[in-house]
C-alpha atoms as an extended CHARMM CRD file, in Angstrom:
* protein
*
       185  EXT
         1         1  ILE       CA             -4.1940000000       40.8990000000       -6.1580000000  PROA      1               0.0000000000
         2         2  LEU       CA             -5.8090000000       42.9190000000       -3.5280000000  PROA      2               0.0000000000
         3         3  GLU       CA             -7.7590000000       39.5870000000       -3.1560000000  PROA      3               0.0000000000
         4         4  VAL       CA             -4.4990000000       37.5910000000       -2.2960000000  PROA      4               0.0000000000
         5         5  LEU       CA             -3.0880000000       40.1630000000       -0.6820000000  PROA      5               0.0000000000
         6         6  ARG       CA             -6.3710000000       40.4950000000        1.6660000000  PROA      6               0.0000000000
         7         7  THR       CA             -6.1070000000       36.9650000000        2.0250000000  PROA      7               0.0000000000
         8         8  ILE       CA             -2.8220000000       37.3920000000        3.3580000000  PROA      8               0.0000000000
         9         9  MET       CA             -3.5650000000       39.7550000000        6.1970000000  PROA      9               0.0000000000
        10        10  HSD       CA             -6.3150000000       38.1110000000        7.2360000000  PROA      10              0.0000000000
        11        11  VAL       CA             -4.2660000000       34.9070000000        7.3610000000  PROA      11              0.0000000000
        12        12  ALA       CA             -1.2510000000       36.0860000000        8.5290000000  PROA      12              0.0000000000
        13        13  PRO       CA             -1.7630000000       36.6510000000       12.5250000000  PROA      13              0.0000000000
        14        14  THR       CA             -3.1070000000       33.2150000000       12.0690000000  PROA      14              0.0000000000
        15        15  LYS       CA             -1.3390000000       29.6320000000       12.8580000000  PROA      15              0.0000000000
        16        16  ALA       CA             -2.9360000000       28.0170000000       10.0950000000  PROA      16              0.0000000000
        17        17  ASN       CA             -0.8830000000       26.6480000000        7.8370000000  PROA      17              0.0000000000
        18        18  VAL       CA             -0.8850000000       27.9930000000        4.4570000000  PROA      18              0.0000000000
        19        19  LEU       CA             -0.6170000000       26.2470000000        0.5260000000  PROA      19              0.0000000000
        20        20  ILE       CA              0.3860000000       28.6500000000       -1.9450000000  PROA      20              0.0000000000
        21        21  THR       CA             -0.7130000000       28.3840000000       -5.7290000000  PROA      21              0.0000000000
        22        22  GLY       CA              0.1940000000       29.3130000000       -9.0730000000  PROA      22              0.0000000000
        23        23  GLU       CA              2.3440000000       29.4620000000      -12.1190000000  PROA      23              0.0000000000
        24        24  SER       CA              6.2160000000       29.6300000000      -11.9880000000  PROA      24              0.0000000000
        25        25  GLY       CA              7.2590000000       33.2500000000      -11.6710000000  PROA      25              0.0000000000
        26        26  THR       CA              4.0520000000       34.7160000000       -9.9480000000  PROA      26              0.0000000000
        27        27  GLY       CA              5.2730000000       35.3840000000       -6.9070000000  PROA      27              0.0000000000
        28        28  LYS       CA              4.3090000000       32.6120000000       -4.6370000000  PROA      28              0.0000000000
        29        29  GLU       CA              7.9290000000       32.9350000000       -2.0980000000  PROA      29              0.0000000000
        30        30  GLN       CA              7.2480000000       37.1290000000       -1.9890000000  PROA      30              0.0000000000
        31        31  ALA       CA              3.1730000000       36.0290000000       -0.7240000000  PROA      31              0.0000000000
        32        32  ALA       CA              4.8620000000       33.1780000000        1.9280000000  PROA      32              0.0000000000
        33        33  ARG       CA              7.5930000000       35.6750000000        2.9420000000  PROA      33              0.0000000000
        34        34  ALA       CA              4.5800000000       38.2440000000        3.1720000000  PROA      34              0.0000000000
        35        35  ILE       CA              2.4600000000       35.9480000000        5.9350000000  PROA      35              0.0000000000
        36        36  HSD       CA              5.2780000000       35.3900000000        7.5930000000  PROA      36              0.0000000000
        37        37  GLU       CA              7.0590000000       39.3000000000        8.3810000000  PROA      37              0.0000000000
        38        38  GLU       CA              2.5400000000       40.0910000000        9.1200000000  PROA      38              0.0000000000
        39        39  SER       CA              2.5560000000       37.3980000000       11.7570000000  PROA      39              0.0000000000
        40        40  PRO       CA              3.7110000000       37.7260000000       14.8450000000  PROA      40              0.0000000000
        41        41  ARG       CA              6.2160000000       35.1600000000       14.3740000000  PROA      41              0.0000000000
        42        42  LYS       CA              8.2960000000       37.9100000000       12.1370000000  PROA      42              0.0000000000
        43        43  SER       CA             11.0120000000       38.0290000000       14.7180000000  PROA      43              0.0000000000
        44        44  LYS       CA             12.1060000000       34.3990000000       14.1550000000  PROA      44              0.0000000000
        45        45  ARG       CA             13.3470000000       32.4910000000       11.2600000000  PROA      45              0.0000000000
        46        46  PHE       CA             11.6080000000       32.1730000000        8.2770000000  PROA      46              0.0000000000
        47        47  ASN       CA             13.5550000000       29.0430000000        6.4500000000  PROA      47              0.0000000000
        48        48  ILE       CA             12.8200000000       27.9440000000        2.4520000000  PROA      48              0.0000000000
        49        49  VAL       CA             13.2590000000       24.0750000000        1.6980000000  PROA      49              0.0000000000
        50        50  ASP       CA             13.6440000000       24.3240000000       -2.1110000000  PROA      50              0.0000000000
        51        51  CYS       CA             11.8510000000       20.4790000000       -2.2740000000  PROA      51              0.0000000000
        52        52  THR       CA             13.4310000000       20.2360000000       -6.1410000000  PROA      52              0.0000000000
        53        53  ALA       CA             16.9090000000       21.0650000000       -4.5740000000  PROA      53              0.0000000000
        54        54  ILE       CA             18.2720000000       18.8540000000       -2.0630000000  PROA      54              0.0000000000
        55        55  PRO       CA             18.4280000000       15.0460000000       -2.5430000000  PROA      55              0.0000000000
        56        56  GLU       CA             15.2880000000       12.9930000000       -1.8210000000  PROA      56              0.0000000000
        57        57  ASN       CA             18.3320000000       11.6520000000        0.8750000000  PROA      57              0.0000000000
        58        58  LEU       CA             20.1800000000       14.7810000000        2.2840000000  PROA      58              0.0000000000
        59        59  MET       CA             16.1240000000       16.0110000000        2.7770000000  PROA      59              0.0000000000
        60        60  GLU       CA             14.7390000000       14.1460000000        5.6590000000  PROA      60              0.0000000000
        61        61  SER       CA             18.4040000000       15.0300000000        7.8350000000  PROA      61              0.0000000000
        62        62  ALA       CA             18.1210000000       18.1050000000        6.5430000000  PROA      62              0.0000000000
        63        63  LEU       CA             15.0090000000       19.0560000000        7.7350000000  PROA      63              0.0000000000
        64        64  PHE       CA             14.4420000000       16.7420000000       10.9970000000  PROA      64              0.0000000000
        65        65  GLY       CA             17.8300000000       17.1830000000       11.9080000000  PROA      65              0.0000000000
        66        66  TYR       CA             19.8690000000       14.1490000000       13.3360000000  PROA      66              0.0000000000
        67        67  LYS       CA             22.1900000000       12.4750000000       16.2180000000  PROA      67              0.0000000000
        68        68  ARG       CA             26.0610000000       12.2830000000       15.9120000000  PROA      68              0.0000000000
        69        69  GLY       CA             26.7290000000        8.9540000000       15.4310000000  PROA      69              0.0000000000
        70        70  ALA       CA             23.1930000000        8.0530000000       13.3080000000  PROA      70              0.0000000000
        71        71  PHE       CA             25.5840000000        8.4090000000        9.6400000000  PROA      71              0.0000000000
        72        72  THR       CA             28.9930000000        8.2730000000        8.4580000000  PROA      72              0.0000000000
        73        73  GLY       CA             30.2560000000       12.1330000000        8.6300000000  PROA      73              0.0000000000
        74        74  ALA       CA             27.7370000000       12.7670000000       11.2240000000  PROA      74              0.0000000000
        75        75  ASP       CA             29.9210000000       13.7220000000       13.8720000000  PROA      75              0.0000000000
        76        76  ARG       CA             27.9910000000       15.9670000000       15.7640000000  PROA      76              0.0000000000
        77        77  ASP       CA             23.5430000000       16.4800000000       16.3790000000  PROA      77              0.0000000000
        78        78  HSD       CA             22.5610000000       19.1030000000       13.6130000000  PROA      78              0.0000000000
        79        79  PRO       CA             18.7730000000       20.7340000000       14.9140000000  PROA      79              0.0000000000
        80        80  GLY       CA             17.7120000000       20.6530000000       11.0800000000  PROA      80              0.0000000000
        81        81  LEU       CA             15.4820000000       22.8720000000        8.9840000000  PROA      81              0.0000000000
        82        82  LEU       CA             12.3590000000       22.3680000000       12.1270000000  PROA      82              0.0000000000
        83        83  GLY       CA             14.7350000000       22.5060000000       15.0870000000  PROA      83              0.0000000000
        84        84  LEU       CA             16.0870000000       25.9470000000       13.8160000000  PROA      84              0.0000000000
        85        85  SER       CA             12.9260000000       27.4670000000       12.8110000000  PROA      85              0.0000000000
        86        86  ASP       CA             11.5820000000       27.0630000000       16.4430000000  PROA      86              0.0000000000
        87        87  GLY       CA              8.4670000000       30.1370000000       16.7240000000  PROA      87              0.0000000000
        88        88  GLY       CA              9.4940000000       31.2960000000       13.0790000000  PROA      88              0.0000000000
        89        89  THR       CA              8.1550000000       29.5650000000        9.6880000000  PROA      89              0.0000000000
        90        90  VAL       CA              9.2840000000       27.3490000000        6.8920000000  PROA      90              0.0000000000
        91        91  PHE       CA              8.3220000000       27.7600000000        3.2350000000  PROA      91              0.0000000000
        92        92  PHE       CA              7.8600000000       24.2300000000        1.3390000000  PROA      92              0.0000000000
        93        93  ASP       CA              8.8500000000       25.7620000000       -2.4120000000  PROA      93              0.0000000000
        94        94  GLU       CA              7.6390000000       23.0100000000       -4.6380000000  PROA      94              0.0000000000
        95        95  ILE       CA              5.7110000000       20.8100000000       -2.6650000000  PROA      95              0.0000000000
        96        96  GLY       CA              4.4020000000       19.0350000000       -5.3410000000  PROA      96              0.0000000000
        97        97  GLU       CA              8.2620000000       17.3060000000       -5.6190000000  PROA      97              0.0000000000
        98        98  LEU       CA              8.3290000000       16.0940000000       -2.1550000000  PROA      98              0.0000000000
        99        99  PRO       CA              9.0640000000       12.2900000000       -2.0140000000  PROA      99              0.0000000000
       100       100  LEU       CA              6.4610000000       10.4340000000       -0.6740000000  PROA      100             0.0000000000
       101       101  GLN       CA              8.4890000000        8.4990000000        1.8630000000  PROA      101             0.0000000000
       102       102  LEU       CA              8.8820000000       12.4360000000        3.3050000000  PROA      102             0.0000000000
       103       103  GLN       CA              5.1070000000       13.8440000000        2.8650000000  PROA      103             0.0000000000
       104       104  VAL       CA              4.5070000000       10.7450000000        5.6100000000  PROA      104             0.0000000000
       105       105  LYS       CA              7.3530000000       12.3030000000        8.0220000000  PROA      105             0.0000000000
       106       106  LEU       CA              6.1640000000       15.5090000000        7.1820000000  PROA      106             0.0000000000
       107       107  LEU       CA              2.0790000000       15.1910000000        8.1190000000  PROA      107             0.0000000000
       108       108  ARG       CA              3.0550000000       13.3590000000       11.3870000000  PROA      108             0.0000000000
       109       109  PHE       CA              5.2140000000       16.4500000000       12.0950000000  PROA      109             0.0000000000
       110       110  LEU       CA              1.8810000000       18.6970000000       11.2050000000  PROA      110             0.0000000000
       111       111  GLN       CA             -0.5880000000       16.4770000000       13.1860000000  PROA      111             0.0000000000
       112       112  GLU       CA              1.9520000000       16.1280000000       16.4260000000  PROA      112             0.0000000000
       113       113  ARG       CA              4.4040000000       19.2600000000       16.3510000000  PROA      113             0.0000000000
       114       114  THR       CA              7.1180000000       16.7880000000       16.9630000000  PROA      114             0.0000000000
       115       115  PHE       CA              9.8440000000       14.6650000000       14.8880000000  PROA      115             0.0000000000
       116       116  LEU       CA             12.3530000000       12.0840000000       15.2630000000  PROA      116             0.0000000000
       117       117  PRO       CA             16.1760000000       13.4980000000       14.8030000000  PROA      117             0.0000000000
       118       118  VAL       CA             17.8900000000       10.6780000000       12.2990000000  PROA      118             0.0000000000
       119       119  GLY       CA             19.3010000000        8.9390000000       14.8490000000  PROA      119             0.0000000000
       120       120  GLY       CA             17.3060000000        9.9270000000       17.9830000000  PROA      120             0.0000000000
       121       121  GLU       CA             15.8340000000        8.6960000000       20.3520000000  PROA      121             0.0000000000
       122       122  ARG       CA             13.7150000000       11.3800000000       21.6410000000  PROA      122             0.0000000000
       123       123  GLU       CA             10.9930000000       13.0050000000       19.8280000000  PROA      123             0.0000000000
       124       124  VAL       CA             11.7710000000       16.9510000000       19.2390000000  PROA      124             0.0000000000
       125       125  SER       CA              9.1820000000       19.0480000000       20.3530000000  PROA      125             0.0000000000
       126       126  VAL       CA              8.3410000000       23.0650000000       17.9190000000  PROA      126             0.0000000000
       127       127  ASP       CA              6.4950000000       25.7640000000       16.7600000000  PROA      127             0.0000000000
       128       128  VAL       CA              6.9360000000       25.8610000000       13.4090000000  PROA      128             0.0000000000
       129       129  ARG       CA              4.2090000000       27.5540000000       10.9260000000  PROA      129             0.0000000000
       130       130  ILE       CA              3.8710000000       25.9190000000        7.8100000000  PROA      130             0.0000000000
       131       131  VAL       CA              3.5560000000       27.5910000000        4.3650000000  PROA      131             0.0000000000
       132       132  ALA       CA              4.2550000000       25.8100000000        0.6570000000  PROA      132             0.0000000000
       133       133  ALA       CA              4.0360000000       26.4680000000       -2.7290000000  PROA      133             0.0000000000
       134       134  THR       CA              3.6070000000       24.6120000000       -5.8400000000  PROA      134             0.0000000000
       135       135  HSD       CA              2.7510000000       25.3430000000       -9.3420000000  PROA      135             0.0000000000
       136       136  HSD       CA              1.4970000000       21.7080000000       -9.9310000000  PROA      136             0.0000000000
       137       137  ASP       CA             -2.1860000000       20.6070000000       -9.9980000000  PROA      137             0.0000000000
       138       138  LEU       CA             -2.3380000000       18.8190000000       -6.3240000000  PROA      138             0.0000000000
       139       139  ASP       CA             -5.6610000000       17.4070000000       -6.8110000000  PROA      139             0.0000000000
       140       140  ARG       CA             -4.1980000000       15.8230000000       -9.7860000000  PROA      140             0.0000000000
       141       141  LEU       CA             -1.0590000000       14.5980000000       -8.4580000000  PROA      141             0.0000000000
       142       142  VAL       CA             -3.8060000000       13.4230000000       -5.1530000000  PROA      142             0.0000000000
       143       143  SER       CA             -5.4240000000       11.4350000000       -8.1820000000  PROA      143             0.0000000000
       144       144  GLU       CA             -2.3640000000       10.1370000000       -9.4330000000  PROA      144             0.0000000000
       145       145  GLY       CA             -1.2360000000        8.4410000000       -6.6350000000  PROA      145             0.0000000000
       146       146  ARG       CA              1.9190000000       11.0930000000       -5.7170000000  PROA      146             0.0000000000
       147       147  PHE       CA              0.7460000000       13.0870000000       -3.9800000000  PROA      147             0.0000000000
       148       148  ARG       CA             -0.8360000000       12.2390000000       -0.1760000000  PROA      148             0.0000000000
       149       149  ALA       CA             -4.4550000000       13.9760000000       -0.0150000000  PROA      149             0.0000000000
       150       150  ASP       CA             -4.3740000000       13.8040000000        3.9880000000  PROA      150             0.0000000000
       151       151  LEU       CA             -1.0340000000       15.7270000000        3.5640000000  PROA      151             0.0000000000
       152       152  LEU       CA             -2.1390000000       18.1730000000        0.7480000000  PROA      152             0.0000000000
       153       153  TYR       CA             -5.6600000000       18.3140000000        3.5200000000  PROA      153             0.0000000000
       154       154  ARG       CA             -2.9330000000       19.0890000000        6.5010000000  PROA      154             0.0000000000
       155       155  LEU       CA             -1.0170000000       22.0470000000        4.0060000000  PROA      155             0.0000000000
       156       156  ALA       CA             -4.9870000000       23.6520000000        2.2800000000  PROA      156             0.0000000000
       157       157  VAL       CA             -5.5940000000       25.1580000000        5.8760000000  PROA      157             0.0000000000
       158       158  VAL       CA             -6.0610000000       28.2950000000        3.7170000000  PROA      158             0.0000000000
       159       159  GLU       CA             -5.1250000000       28.5840000000        0.1320000000  PROA      159             0.0000000000
       160       160  VAL       CA             -4.2430000000       31.5270000000       -1.6770000000  PROA      160             0.0000000000
       161       161  ARG       CA             -3.7350000000       31.2410000000       -5.7310000000  PROA      161             0.0000000000
       162       162  VAL       CA             -1.9340000000       33.9090000000       -6.7770000000  PROA      162             0.0000000000
       163       163  PRO       CA             -3.1280000000       34.4450000000      -10.4150000000  PROA      163             0.0000000000
       164       164  PRO       CA             -0.0540000000       34.7310000000      -13.3120000000  PROA      164             0.0000000000
       165       165  LEU       CA              0.8560000000       38.5220000000      -14.5010000000  PROA      165             0.0000000000
       166       166  ARG       CA             -1.6520000000       38.3200000000      -17.5960000000  PROA      166             0.0000000000
       167       167  ARG       CA             -4.3950000000       37.9670000000      -15.3730000000  PROA      167             0.0000000000
       168       168  ARG       CA             -3.6370000000       41.5370000000      -13.9260000000  PROA      168             0.0000000000
       169       169  ARG       CA             -2.4320000000       43.9050000000      -16.4540000000  PROA      169             0.0000000000
       170       170  GLU       CA             -3.3240000000       46.5650000000      -14.0810000000  PROA      170             0.0000000000
       171       171  ASP       CA             -0.3680000000       45.7920000000      -11.6480000000  PROA      171             0.0000000000
       172       172  ILE       CA              1.9790000000       45.9600000000      -14.7270000000  PROA      172             0.0000000000
       173       173  PRO       CA              2.4620000000       49.8670000000      -14.1260000000  PROA      173             0.0000000000
       174       174  TYR       CA              3.1110000000       49.0980000000      -10.6920000000  PROA      174             0.0000000000
       175       175  LEU       CA              5.8760000000       46.5860000000      -10.8950000000  PROA      175             0.0000000000
       176       176  VAL       CA              7.9710000000       48.6550000000      -13.5910000000  PROA      176             0.0000000000
       177       177  ASP       CA              7.9160000000       51.0770000000      -11.3000000000  PROA      177             0.0000000000
       178       178  ARG       CA              9.0310000000       49.6080000000       -8.6990000000  PROA      178             0.0000000000
       179       179  LEU       CA             11.6550000000       47.4250000000      -10.2170000000  PROA      179             0.0000000000
       180       180  ALA       CA             12.3630000000       49.1230000000      -13.4270000000  PROA      180             0.0000000000
       181       181  PRO       CA             15.9350000000       51.2810000000      -11.7000000000  PROA      181             0.0000000000
       182       182  ARG       CA             15.7860000000       54.6270000000      -11.9020000000  PROA      182             0.0000000000
       183       183  ILE       CA             16.8890000000       56.3180000000      -14.7620000000  PROA      183             0.0000000000
       184       184  GLU       CA             17.9820000000       60.7990000000      -14.0630000000  PROA      184             0.0000000000
       185       185  ALA       CA             18.4770000000       62.7920000000      -17.0400000000  PROA      185             0.0000000000
């Protein structure tokens, strides 16, 4: 885990996009939070996009926002998570689940740092750091045509691999001490 921490401390002050990989439950979100907290962006927002929880038909407007009248119920402008995160960090949890159509739009955002809100006519420019995580083998998803190779290239500027606890048993006493409730005699 010391190698993971060294990588986090090395990449945190940069603007580089980061891809965190590892099995479920290994602490990928904690690694993403550590990158944000050790970065110059720590005073700004850290927003999480759970790619498994937002329905595909709502994901675009959730990320890129929308303009009033863009669809039924859009009674006001909404900046979206990217707009709300200007100056901060957006963490895409389980990026491997992002639908292909949205992968194209996220790729464009990563290349240009601008996006077009749903129903909008003008591009919006924001300064947002992207940290993504997955338990999937994204190279395999690329070979199966389920994940874009160019998006993987843009996301994995720096890759942090979080090993499972069974491969770092020396961390167990620390975790027990840190997480177990204190028993007072």
